[in-house]
Short mmCIF file of C-alpha atoms in Angstrom, two decimals:
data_model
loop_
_atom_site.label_atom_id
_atom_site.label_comp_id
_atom_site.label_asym_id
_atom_site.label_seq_id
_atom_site.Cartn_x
_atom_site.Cartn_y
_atom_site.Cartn_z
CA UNK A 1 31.28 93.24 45.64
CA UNK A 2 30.81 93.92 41.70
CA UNK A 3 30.56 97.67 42.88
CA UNK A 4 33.91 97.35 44.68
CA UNK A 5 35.27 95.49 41.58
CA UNK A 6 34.15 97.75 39.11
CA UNK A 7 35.75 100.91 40.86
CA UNK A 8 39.27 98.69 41.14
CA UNK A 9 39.07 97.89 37.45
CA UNK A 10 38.25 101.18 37.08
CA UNK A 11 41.28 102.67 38.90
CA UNK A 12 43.85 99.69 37.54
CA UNK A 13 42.84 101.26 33.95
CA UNK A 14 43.58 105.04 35.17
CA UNK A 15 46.91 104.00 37.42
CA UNK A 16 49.87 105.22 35.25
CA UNK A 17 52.30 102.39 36.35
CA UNK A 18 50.24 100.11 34.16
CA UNK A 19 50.83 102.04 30.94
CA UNK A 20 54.61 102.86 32.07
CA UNK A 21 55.53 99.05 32.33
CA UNK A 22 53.82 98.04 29.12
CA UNK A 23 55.68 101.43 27.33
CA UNK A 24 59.38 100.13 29.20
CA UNK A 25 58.56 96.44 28.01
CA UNK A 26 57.97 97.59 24.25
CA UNK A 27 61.24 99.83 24.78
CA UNK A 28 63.28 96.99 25.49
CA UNK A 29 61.41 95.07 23.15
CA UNK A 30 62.61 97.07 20.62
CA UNK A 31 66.24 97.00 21.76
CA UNK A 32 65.97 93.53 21.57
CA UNK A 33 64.67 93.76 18.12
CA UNK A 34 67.49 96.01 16.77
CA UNK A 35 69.85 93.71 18.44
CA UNK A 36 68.92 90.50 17.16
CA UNK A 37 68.80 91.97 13.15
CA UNK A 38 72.17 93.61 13.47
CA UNK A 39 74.30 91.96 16.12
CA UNK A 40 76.25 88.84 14.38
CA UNK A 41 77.08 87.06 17.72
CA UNK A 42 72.94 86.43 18.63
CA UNK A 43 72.44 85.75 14.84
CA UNK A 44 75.17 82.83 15.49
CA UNK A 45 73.78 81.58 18.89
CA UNK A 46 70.48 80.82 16.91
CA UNK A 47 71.91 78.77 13.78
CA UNK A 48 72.19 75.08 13.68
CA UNK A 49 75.18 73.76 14.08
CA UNK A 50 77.12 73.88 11.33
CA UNK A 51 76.31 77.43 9.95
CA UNK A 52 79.69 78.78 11.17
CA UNK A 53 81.23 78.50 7.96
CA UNK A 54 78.47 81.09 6.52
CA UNK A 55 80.02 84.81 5.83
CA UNK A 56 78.69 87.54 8.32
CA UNK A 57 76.35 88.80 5.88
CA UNK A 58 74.35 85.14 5.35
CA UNK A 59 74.56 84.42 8.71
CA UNK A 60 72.37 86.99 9.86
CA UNK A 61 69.92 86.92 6.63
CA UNK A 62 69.31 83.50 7.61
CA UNK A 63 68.69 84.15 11.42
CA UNK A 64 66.30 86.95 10.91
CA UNK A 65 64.02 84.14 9.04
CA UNK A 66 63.86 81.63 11.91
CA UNK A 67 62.70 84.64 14.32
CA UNK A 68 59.45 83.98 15.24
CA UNK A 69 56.81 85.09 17.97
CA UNK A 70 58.33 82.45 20.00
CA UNK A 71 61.68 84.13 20.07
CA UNK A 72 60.44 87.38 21.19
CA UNK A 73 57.66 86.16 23.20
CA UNK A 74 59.75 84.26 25.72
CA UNK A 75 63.02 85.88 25.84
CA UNK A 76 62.09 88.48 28.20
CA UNK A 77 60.63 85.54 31.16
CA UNK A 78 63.86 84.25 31.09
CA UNK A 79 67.37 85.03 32.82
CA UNK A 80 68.97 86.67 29.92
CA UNK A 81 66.07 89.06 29.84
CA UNK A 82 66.58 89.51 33.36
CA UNK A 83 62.62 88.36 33.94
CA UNK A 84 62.02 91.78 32.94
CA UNK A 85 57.90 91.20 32.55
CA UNK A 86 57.53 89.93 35.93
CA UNK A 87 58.87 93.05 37.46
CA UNK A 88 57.23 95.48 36.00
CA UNK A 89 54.10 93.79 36.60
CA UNK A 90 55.64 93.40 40.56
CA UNK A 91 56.53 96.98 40.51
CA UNK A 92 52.90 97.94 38.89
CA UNK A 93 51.52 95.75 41.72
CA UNK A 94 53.13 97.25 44.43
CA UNK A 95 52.18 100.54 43.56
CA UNK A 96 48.47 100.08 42.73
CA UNK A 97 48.18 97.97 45.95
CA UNK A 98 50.15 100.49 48.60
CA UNK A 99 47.87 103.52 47.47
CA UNK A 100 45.57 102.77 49.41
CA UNK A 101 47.34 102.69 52.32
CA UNK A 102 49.51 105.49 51.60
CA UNK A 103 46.39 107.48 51.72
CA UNK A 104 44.65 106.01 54.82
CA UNK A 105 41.40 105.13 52.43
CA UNK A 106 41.54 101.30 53.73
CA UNK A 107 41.50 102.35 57.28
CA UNK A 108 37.87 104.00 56.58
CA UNK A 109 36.83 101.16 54.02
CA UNK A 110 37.77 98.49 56.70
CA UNK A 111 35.16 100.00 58.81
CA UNK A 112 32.27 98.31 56.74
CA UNK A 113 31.82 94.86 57.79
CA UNK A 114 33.10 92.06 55.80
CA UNK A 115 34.91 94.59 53.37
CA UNK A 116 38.76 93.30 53.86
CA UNK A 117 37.49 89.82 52.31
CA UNK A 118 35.89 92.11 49.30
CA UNK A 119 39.09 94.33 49.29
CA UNK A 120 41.04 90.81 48.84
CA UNK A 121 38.70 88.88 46.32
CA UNK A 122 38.44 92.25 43.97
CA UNK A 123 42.55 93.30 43.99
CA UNK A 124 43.29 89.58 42.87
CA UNK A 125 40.92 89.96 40.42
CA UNK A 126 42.27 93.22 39.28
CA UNK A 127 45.75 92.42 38.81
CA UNK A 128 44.72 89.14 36.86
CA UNK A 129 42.97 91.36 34.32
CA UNK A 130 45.92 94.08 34.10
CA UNK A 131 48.28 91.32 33.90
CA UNK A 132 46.21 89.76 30.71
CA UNK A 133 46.17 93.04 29.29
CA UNK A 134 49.94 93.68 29.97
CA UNK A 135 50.59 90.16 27.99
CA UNK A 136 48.41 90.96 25.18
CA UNK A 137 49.51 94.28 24.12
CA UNK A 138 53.17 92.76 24.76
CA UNK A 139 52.10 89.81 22.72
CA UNK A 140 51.03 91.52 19.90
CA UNK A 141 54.20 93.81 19.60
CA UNK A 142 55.73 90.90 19.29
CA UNK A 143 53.73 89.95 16.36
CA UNK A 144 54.12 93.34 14.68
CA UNK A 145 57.81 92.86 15.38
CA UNK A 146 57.73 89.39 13.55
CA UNK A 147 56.10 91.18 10.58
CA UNK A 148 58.57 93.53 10.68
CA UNK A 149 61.33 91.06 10.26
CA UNK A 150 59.25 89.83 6.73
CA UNK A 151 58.45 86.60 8.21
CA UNK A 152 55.46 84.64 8.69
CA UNK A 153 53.28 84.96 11.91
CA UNK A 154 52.76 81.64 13.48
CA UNK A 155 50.90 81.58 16.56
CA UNK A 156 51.00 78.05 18.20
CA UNK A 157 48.69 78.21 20.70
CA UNK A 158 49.26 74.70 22.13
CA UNK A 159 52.71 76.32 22.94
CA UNK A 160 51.73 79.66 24.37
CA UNK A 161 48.98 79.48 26.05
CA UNK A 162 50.64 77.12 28.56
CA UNK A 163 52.97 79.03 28.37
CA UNK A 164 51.75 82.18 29.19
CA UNK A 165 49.45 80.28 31.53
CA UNK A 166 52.69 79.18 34.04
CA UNK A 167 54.06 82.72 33.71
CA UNK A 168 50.96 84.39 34.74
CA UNK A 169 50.59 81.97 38.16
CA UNK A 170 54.04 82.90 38.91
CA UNK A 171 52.59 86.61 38.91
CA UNK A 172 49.36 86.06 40.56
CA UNK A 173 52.01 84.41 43.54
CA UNK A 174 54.28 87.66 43.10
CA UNK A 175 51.33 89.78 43.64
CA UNK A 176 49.61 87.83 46.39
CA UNK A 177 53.46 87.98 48.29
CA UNK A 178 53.40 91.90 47.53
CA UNK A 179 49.97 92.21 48.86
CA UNK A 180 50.94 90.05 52.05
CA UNK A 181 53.65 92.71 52.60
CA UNK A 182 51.34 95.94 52.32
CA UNK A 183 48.66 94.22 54.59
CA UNK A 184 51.45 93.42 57.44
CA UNK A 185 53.95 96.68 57.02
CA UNK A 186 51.71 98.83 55.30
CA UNK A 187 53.85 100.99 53.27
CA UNK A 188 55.15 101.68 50.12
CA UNK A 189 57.86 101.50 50.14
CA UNK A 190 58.22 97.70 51.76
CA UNK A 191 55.73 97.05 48.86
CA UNK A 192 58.41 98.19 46.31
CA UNK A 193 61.35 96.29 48.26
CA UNK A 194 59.12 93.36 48.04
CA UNK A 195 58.65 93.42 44.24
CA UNK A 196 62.16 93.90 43.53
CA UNK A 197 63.42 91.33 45.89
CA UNK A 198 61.04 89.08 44.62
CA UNK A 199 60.81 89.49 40.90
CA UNK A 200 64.87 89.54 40.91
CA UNK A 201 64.53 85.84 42.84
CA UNK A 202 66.60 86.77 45.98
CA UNK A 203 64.59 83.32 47.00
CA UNK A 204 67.23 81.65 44.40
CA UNK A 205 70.04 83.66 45.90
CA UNK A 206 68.89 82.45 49.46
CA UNK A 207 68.56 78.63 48.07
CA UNK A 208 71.90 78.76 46.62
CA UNK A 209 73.58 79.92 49.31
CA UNK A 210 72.11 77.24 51.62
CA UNK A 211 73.17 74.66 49.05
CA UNK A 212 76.57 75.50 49.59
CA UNK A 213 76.49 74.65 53.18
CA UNK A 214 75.79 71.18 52.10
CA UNK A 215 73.82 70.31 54.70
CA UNK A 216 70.48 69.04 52.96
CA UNK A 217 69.87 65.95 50.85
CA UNK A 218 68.61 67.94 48.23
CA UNK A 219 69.24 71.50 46.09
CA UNK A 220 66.77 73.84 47.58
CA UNK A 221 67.42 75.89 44.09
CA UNK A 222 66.04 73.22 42.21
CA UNK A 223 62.68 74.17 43.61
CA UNK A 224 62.90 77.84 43.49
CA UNK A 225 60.01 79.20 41.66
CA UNK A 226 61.33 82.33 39.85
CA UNK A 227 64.63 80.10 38.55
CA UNK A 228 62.25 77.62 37.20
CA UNK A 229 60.31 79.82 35.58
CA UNK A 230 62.96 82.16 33.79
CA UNK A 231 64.09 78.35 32.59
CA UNK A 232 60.87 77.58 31.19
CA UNK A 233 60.91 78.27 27.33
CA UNK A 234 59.01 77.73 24.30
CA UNK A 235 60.48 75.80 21.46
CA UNK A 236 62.67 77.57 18.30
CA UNK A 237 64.08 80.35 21.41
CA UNK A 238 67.07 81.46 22.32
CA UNK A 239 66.16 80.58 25.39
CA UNK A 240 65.91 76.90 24.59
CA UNK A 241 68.61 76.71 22.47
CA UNK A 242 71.37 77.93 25.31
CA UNK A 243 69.39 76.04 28.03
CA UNK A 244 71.44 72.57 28.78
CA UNK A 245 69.90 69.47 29.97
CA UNK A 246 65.82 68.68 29.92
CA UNK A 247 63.83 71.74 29.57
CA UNK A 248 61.54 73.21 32.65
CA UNK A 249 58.08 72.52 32.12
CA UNK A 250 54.92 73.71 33.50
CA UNK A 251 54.44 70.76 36.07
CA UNK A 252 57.42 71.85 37.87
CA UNK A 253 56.28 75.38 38.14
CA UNK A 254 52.91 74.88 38.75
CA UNK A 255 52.97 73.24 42.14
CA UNK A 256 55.19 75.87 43.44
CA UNK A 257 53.28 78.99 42.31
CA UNK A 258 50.03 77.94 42.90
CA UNK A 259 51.63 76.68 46.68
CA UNK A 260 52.93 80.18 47.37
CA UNK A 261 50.10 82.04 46.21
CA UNK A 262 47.52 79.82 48.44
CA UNK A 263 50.07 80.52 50.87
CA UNK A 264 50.24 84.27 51.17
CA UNK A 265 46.59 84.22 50.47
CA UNK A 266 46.25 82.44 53.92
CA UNK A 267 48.41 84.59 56.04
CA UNK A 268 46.66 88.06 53.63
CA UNK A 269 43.23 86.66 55.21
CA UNK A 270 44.84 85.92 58.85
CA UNK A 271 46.44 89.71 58.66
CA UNK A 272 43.59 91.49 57.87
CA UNK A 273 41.65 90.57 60.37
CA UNK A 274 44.67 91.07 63.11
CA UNK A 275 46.28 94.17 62.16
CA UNK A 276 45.51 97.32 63.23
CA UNK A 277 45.00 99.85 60.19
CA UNK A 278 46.50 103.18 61.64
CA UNK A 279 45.72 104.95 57.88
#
């Protein structure tokens, strides 16, 4: 097994996807940057109220000083950032997971008994550890950025980590939903649909649309877990100041994520020891 695990963690730090997604996120990251120390209208969003009255000018010196790690951090989990982190990570996913298939490697690993349980336990593990790496490197651009901006880095962990934490279950049951698709259709490309369906919540389209019919006691989009997590945010955002009504917090993510990803880990296990690997 730690064989098997090594050689994964091995290939995860050689896979190019990983080091594409983390390059796009900094990209947009420093879009997002420009944007937010030039543009007047973002500057305004994240003023108290009251600050109108300020010329131009003011009004964005004083912004720039309440950007913080925080603001950064968050604003590309959540729907104005298009949940941008969650699919490149889904699209990094897909890819590292479908190789193996693509190149009819599983179909001669299978052959080794009790191997598909290994195979499962060790590409879980895998994609938690590129997914911490993917968070710190993003995590301290954001810091740099913060610097940047001459203010002062404050890193409140209490915040964060949960944070980070909810975000990174929501993942592990993106990848585990990706993985579910490989080991039933085994191809790429369904492994690429998947991650893009998923990571651009066609769930909340699907809930929403069902809500309209009316026919249910309750809003099946209040319980969509990639809606609840692009409204989680952590406090002195944009994120949290445009968000209306109580925040999202991490209890009402948690059950869902963690549900879907024992979920798909259930029906992974039931596949791979149905289907028929052709290679």
């Amino acid at each position: 097994m730690m064989q098997y695990l090594k050689m994964d963690i091995r290939r995860m730090l050689r896979t190019r996807g990983l080091y594409i997604g983390i390059l796009v996120s900094l990209f947009f990251l420093g879009i997002f940057s420009v944007a937010s120390y030039l543009v007047t209208g973002i500057a305004s969003e994240i003023m108290p109220a009251g600050s109108g009255a300020l010329p131009p000018t003011e009004l964005l010196v004083q912004a720039r000083k309440m950007m913080n790690v925080n603001y950064f951090l968050s604003f590309f989990f959540s729907m104005p950032g298009f949940r941008l982190l969650h699919m490149l990570l889904a699209l990094f996913a897909a890819g590292f997971l479908s190789k193996e298939h693509q190149t009819g490697y599983l179909k001669n690993m299978f052959s080794i008994p009790r191997m598909r349980e290994k195979w499962l336990v060790s590409k879980m593990i895998t994609l938690l550890l590129a997914s911490l790496l993917f968070y710190a490197v993003f995590l301290l651009a954001c810091v740099i950025t913060v610097m940047l901006f001459g203010n002062a880095i404050q890193l409140n962990w209490s915040d964060i980590g949960p944070f980070l934490g909810t975000q990174l279950t929501v993942d592990m049951a993106l990848f585990a939903l990706i993985m579910l698709a490989v080991t039933v259709i085994q191809s790429r490309t369904a492994a690429v649909v998947s991650a893009l369906m998923l990571s651009f919540n066609m769930q909340g389209l699907l809930y929403l649309l069902i809500d309209q019919i009316g026919f249910l006691p309750f809003k099946l989009r209040d319980y969509g877990m990639m809606n609840l997590a692009a409204q989680m945010s952590l406090p002195e955002t944009l994120t949290s100041i445009l968000t209306q009504g109580d925040p999202v917090t991490a209890s009402q993510v948690l059950p869902l994520s963690l549900g879907w990803f024992a979920v798909a880990l259930v029906f992974i296990w039931l596949a791979l020891r149905r289907v028929d690997y052709k290679g």
